[in-house]
Amino acid sequence: MDILEGIKRRRSIHSFKEEQVSKEILEQIFTYGSYAPTHYMKEPWKIKVYQGDGRKKFVQSIMKSYQRIGMIKDDDHPKTLKTIDSLSSFLLAIPHHAVIYYEQPDDRIRNEEEYASICAFIQNSQLAAWQFGVGMLWTITPYMHDPQFAKEIGLENEKIKIAAVMQIGYPKKIPIDKGRTPIGEKMEFVEF
Ligand SMILES: Cc1cc2nc3c(=O)[nH]c(=O)nc-3n(C[C@H](O)[C@H](O)[C@H](O)COP(=O)(O)O)c2cc1C
């Protein structure tokens, strides 16, 4: 698929087949991702992929985080247990969860630069994945901002910031193209 067609055809994927994507393909996808522009060649992105049994502790930590931050009640009422059970099953059915993180610089501007280049890395990776028939969902969720969650999944360093969690796998269903606003409505040329 040509790169321009890939940009238009890629969709965020919400349901995945059980089959895992091989380590080789994931490495290739993120290698393409890493050709993103990066100020001072910092290449700030780091990736931890939770897959197979590695998803169990990851999903448990998400549930504990949701309880800590009040998104799920912190009790053992049957209704709470049912919520935890169904949310866990949903997350455990996703073959790979890739946590994209970086070490936050103290300087605010440098931090924006690092984050911007990580976003470029993520989009490059999503586009590369599409070429391999692999789907992704870029997620930003409340547990990403919970320092205890980061510690529990093995990101001990206090300076670490989780930029996104990518859900990855072969698409079960590809959503329809919602299209985009004509760019002319958002763009103007200033020539005087
Ligand atoms: C920074 C960012 C965060 C996102 N977070 C979520 C999310 O938490 N959950 C979700 O379902 N989609 C999330 N999305 C995906 C968007 O909903 C999706 O890109 C949008 O609906 C357009 O669909 P498309 O990617 O298929 O063109 C996120 C996208 C971006 C760029």
Coordinates of C-alpha atoms and ligand atoms in Angstrom, one line a residue:
M1 CA 0.0 0.0 0.0
D2 CA 1.3 3.4 -0.9
I3 CA 2.1 5.7 2.0
L4 CA -0.6 8.3 1.2
E5 CA -3.2 5.6 0.9
G6 CA -2.0 4.0 4.2
I7 CA -2.4 7.4 5.9
K8 CA -6.0 7.6 4.8
R9 CA -6.9 3.9 5.2
R10 CA -5.5 3.3 8.7
R11 CA -8.2 3.0 11.4
S12 CA -8.1 2.8 15.2
I13 CA -8.9 -0.8 16.0
H14 CA -11.2 -1.7 19.0
S15 CA -11.5 -5.4 18.6
F16 CA -8.7 -7.9 18.0
K17 CA -8.2 -11.5 17.0
E18 CA -6.6 -13.8 19.6
E19 CA -3.5 -14.5 17.5
Q20 CA -0.3 -12.8 18.7
V21 CA 1.8 -10.6 16.5
S22 CA 5.3 -12.0 16.4
K23 CA 8.2 -10.2 18.3
E24 CA 9.9 -9.8 14.9
I25 CA 7.0 -7.9 13.4
L26 CA 6.5 -5.8 16.5
E27 CA 10.2 -4.9 16.4
Q28 CA 9.9 -4.0 12.7
I29 CA 6.9 -1.8 13.4
F30 CA 8.6 0.1 16.1
T31 CA 11.8 0.4 14.1
Y32 CA 9.7 2.2 11.4
G33 CA 8.3 4.2 14.3
S34 CA 11.7 5.3 15.4
Y35 CA 12.3 7.1 12.1
A36 CA 10.1 9.9 13.5
P37 CA 11.7 13.3 13.7
T38 CA 13.4 13.8 17.1
H39 CA 14.9 17.1 18.3
Y40 CA 18.7 16.8 19.1
M41 CA 18.3 13.1 18.1
K42 CA 17.1 12.3 21.6
E43 CA 14.9 9.4 20.5
P44 CA 13.1 9.6 23.8
W45 CA 10.7 6.7 23.3
K46 CA 10.8 3.6 25.3
I47 CA 8.4 0.7 25.0
K48 CA 7.3 -2.1 27.3
V49 CA 5.1 -4.7 25.6
Y50 CA 2.9 -6.7 28.0
Q51 CA 1.7 -9.9 26.3
G52 CA 0.9 -13.5 27.1
D53 CA 0.9 -14.1 30.8
G54 CA 2.6 -10.7 31.2
R55 CA -0.8 -9.2 30.7
K56 CA -2.2 -10.6 33.9
K57 CA -0.2 -8.4 36.3
F58 CA -0.6 -5.5 34.0
V59 CA -4.4 -5.8 34.0
Q60 CA -4.5 -6.4 37.7
S61 CA -2.5 -3.2 38.2
I62 CA -4.9 -1.3 36.0
M63 CA -7.8 -2.6 38.2
K64 CA -6.0 -1.6 41.4
S65 CA -5.3 1.8 39.9
Y66 CA -9.0 2.3 38.9
Q67 CA -9.9 1.5 42.5
R68 CA -7.3 3.9 43.9
I69 CA -8.5 6.8 41.7
G70 CA -12.2 6.0 42.3
M71 CA -13.2 4.9 38.8
I72 CA -14.2 1.5 40.3
K73 CA -15.4 1.2 43.9
D74 CA -12.8 -0.1 46.3
D75 CA -14.9 -2.8 47.9
D76 CA -15.8 -6.5 47.3
H77 CA -19.5 -6.0 46.6
P78 CA -20.7 -8.5 43.9
K79 CA -21.4 -5.6 41.5
T80 CA -17.8 -4.3 41.9
L81 CA -16.4 -7.8 41.4
K82 CA -18.5 -8.2 38.2
T83 CA -17.2 -4.8 36.9
I84 CA -13.6 -5.8 37.6
D85 CA -14.2 -9.2 36.0
S86 CA -15.7 -7.9 32.8
L87 CA -13.2 -5.1 32.4
S88 CA -10.3 -7.5 33.0
S89 CA -11.6 -10.0 30.5
F90 CA -11.9 -7.3 27.9
L91 CA -8.4 -6.1 28.5
L92 CA -7.0 -9.7 28.7
A93 CA -8.4 -10.4 25.2
I94 CA -6.1 -7.8 23.7
P95 CA -3.0 -9.6 22.5
H96 CA -0.4 -6.8 23.3
H97 CA -0.4 -3.7 25.4
A98 CA 2.6 -1.5 24.6
V99 CA 3.3 1.2 27.2
I100 CA 5.2 4.1 25.5
Y101 CA 7.1 6.0 28.1
Y102 CA 10.0 8.4 28.4
E103 CA 12.1 10.2 31.0
Q104 CA 10.7 13.6 31.5
P105 CA 13.3 16.4 31.3
D106 CA 12.9 19.1 34.0
D107 CA 12.8 21.8 31.3
R108 CA 9.2 22.4 30.2
I109 CA 10.1 23.2 26.6
R110 CA 12.4 20.2 26.3
N111 CA 9.6 18.1 27.7
E112 CA 7.2 19.4 25.0
E113 CA 9.8 18.5 22.4
E114 CA 10.2 15.0 23.7
Y115 CA 6.4 14.4 23.9
A116 CA 5.9 15.8 20.4
S117 CA 8.5 13.4 19.0
I118 CA 6.9 10.5 20.9
C119 CA 3.6 11.4 19.2
A120 CA 5.3 11.3 15.8
F121 CA 6.9 7.9 16.8
I122 CA 3.5 6.6 17.7
Q123 CA 1.8 7.7 14.5
N124 CA 4.7 6.3 12.4
S125 CA 4.3 3.0 14.3
Q126 CA 0.6 2.9 13.7
L127 CA 1.1 3.5 10.0
A128 CA 3.8 0.9 9.8
A129 CA 1.6 -1.6 11.7
W130 CA -1.2 -1.0 9.1
Q131 CA 1.2 -2.1 6.3
F132 CA 1.8 -5.4 8.2
G133 CA -2.0 -5.9 8.7
V134 CA -1.7 -5.1 12.4
G135 CA -4.1 -2.8 14.1
M136 CA -3.5 -0.4 17.0
L137 CA -5.5 1.7 19.4
W138 CA -3.8 4.7 20.9
T139 CA -5.1 5.2 24.4
I140 CA -4.7 7.8 27.0
T141 CA -6.3 6.6 30.2
P142 CA -6.4 7.8 33.9
Y143 CA -4.1 5.0 35.2
M144 CA -1.3 6.4 33.1
H145 CA -1.2 9.3 35.5
D146 CA -1.1 7.2 38.6
P147 CA 2.6 6.9 39.9
Q148 CA 1.8 3.8 41.9
F149 CA 0.6 2.1 38.7
A150 CA 3.9 2.9 36.9
K151 CA 5.8 1.4 39.9
E152 CA 3.7 -1.8 39.9
I153 CA 4.3 -2.4 36.2
G154 CA 8.0 -2.1 36.6
L155 CA 8.6 1.6 35.8
E156 CA 10.3 2.6 39.0
N157 CA 12.1 5.8 38.0
E158 CA 10.1 8.8 39.3
K159 CA 11.0 10.9 36.3
I160 CA 9.2 8.4 34.0
K161 CA 6.1 9.6 32.2
I162 CA 3.8 7.2 30.4
A163 CA 2.9 8.9 27.1
A164 CA 0.4 6.4 25.8
V165 CA -0.7 2.8 25.9
M166 CA -1.1 1.2 22.5
Q167 CA -3.5 -1.8 22.3
I168 CA -2.2 -4.0 19.5
G169 CA -3.2 -7.1 17.5
Y170 CA -4.7 -8.3 14.3
P171 CA -8.0 -6.5 13.7
K172 CA -11.2 -8.5 14.1
K173 CA -13.2 -5.7 12.7
I174 CA -12.2 -2.5 10.9
P175 CA -14.3 0.5 11.7
I176 CA -15.7 2.6 8.9
D177 CA -13.9 5.7 7.8
K178 CA -15.5 8.7 9.5
G179 CA -13.8 11.0 7.1
R180 CA -12.3 14.3 8.0
T181 CA -13.3 18.0 7.8
P182 CA -12.1 19.5 4.5
I183 CA -8.8 21.1 5.3
G184 CA -9.9 24.3 3.6
E185 CA -12.1 25.0 6.7
K186 CA -9.0 25.0 8.9
M187 CA -6.4 26.5 6.7
E188 CA -5.6 29.9 5.3
F189 CA -2.9 31.3 3.2
V190 CA -1.5 34.7 4.3
E191 CA 0.3 36.4 1.5
F192 CA 0.3 40.1 2.5
Ligands
LIG1 C1 -3.7 11.1 21.9 C2 -4.8 10.1 21.5 C3 -5.5 9.5 22.5 C4 -6.5 8.6 22.2 N1 -7.1 7.9 23.2 C5 -8.1 7.0 22.9 C6 -8.7 6.3 23.9 O1 -8.4 6.4 25.1 N2 -9.7 5.4 23.6 C7 -10.2 5.3 22.3 O2 -11.1 4.5 22.0 N3 -9.6 5.9 21.3 C8 -8.6 6.8 21.5 N4 -7.9 7.5 20.5 C9 -8.3 7.2 19.1 C10 -9.2 8.2 18.5 O3 -10.5 8.0 19.1 C11 -9.3 7.9 17.0 O4 -8.0 8.2 16.4 C12 -10.3 8.8 16.3 O5 -11.6 8.4 16.7 C13 -10.2 8.7 14.8 O6 -10.4 7.4 14.3 P1 -9.3 6.8 13.3 O7 -8.0 6.7 14.1 O8 -9.8 5.4 13.0 O9 -9.2 7.6 12.1 C14 -6.9 8.4 20.8 C15 -6.2 9.1 19.8 C16 -5.2 9.9 20.2 C17 -4.4 10.7 19.1

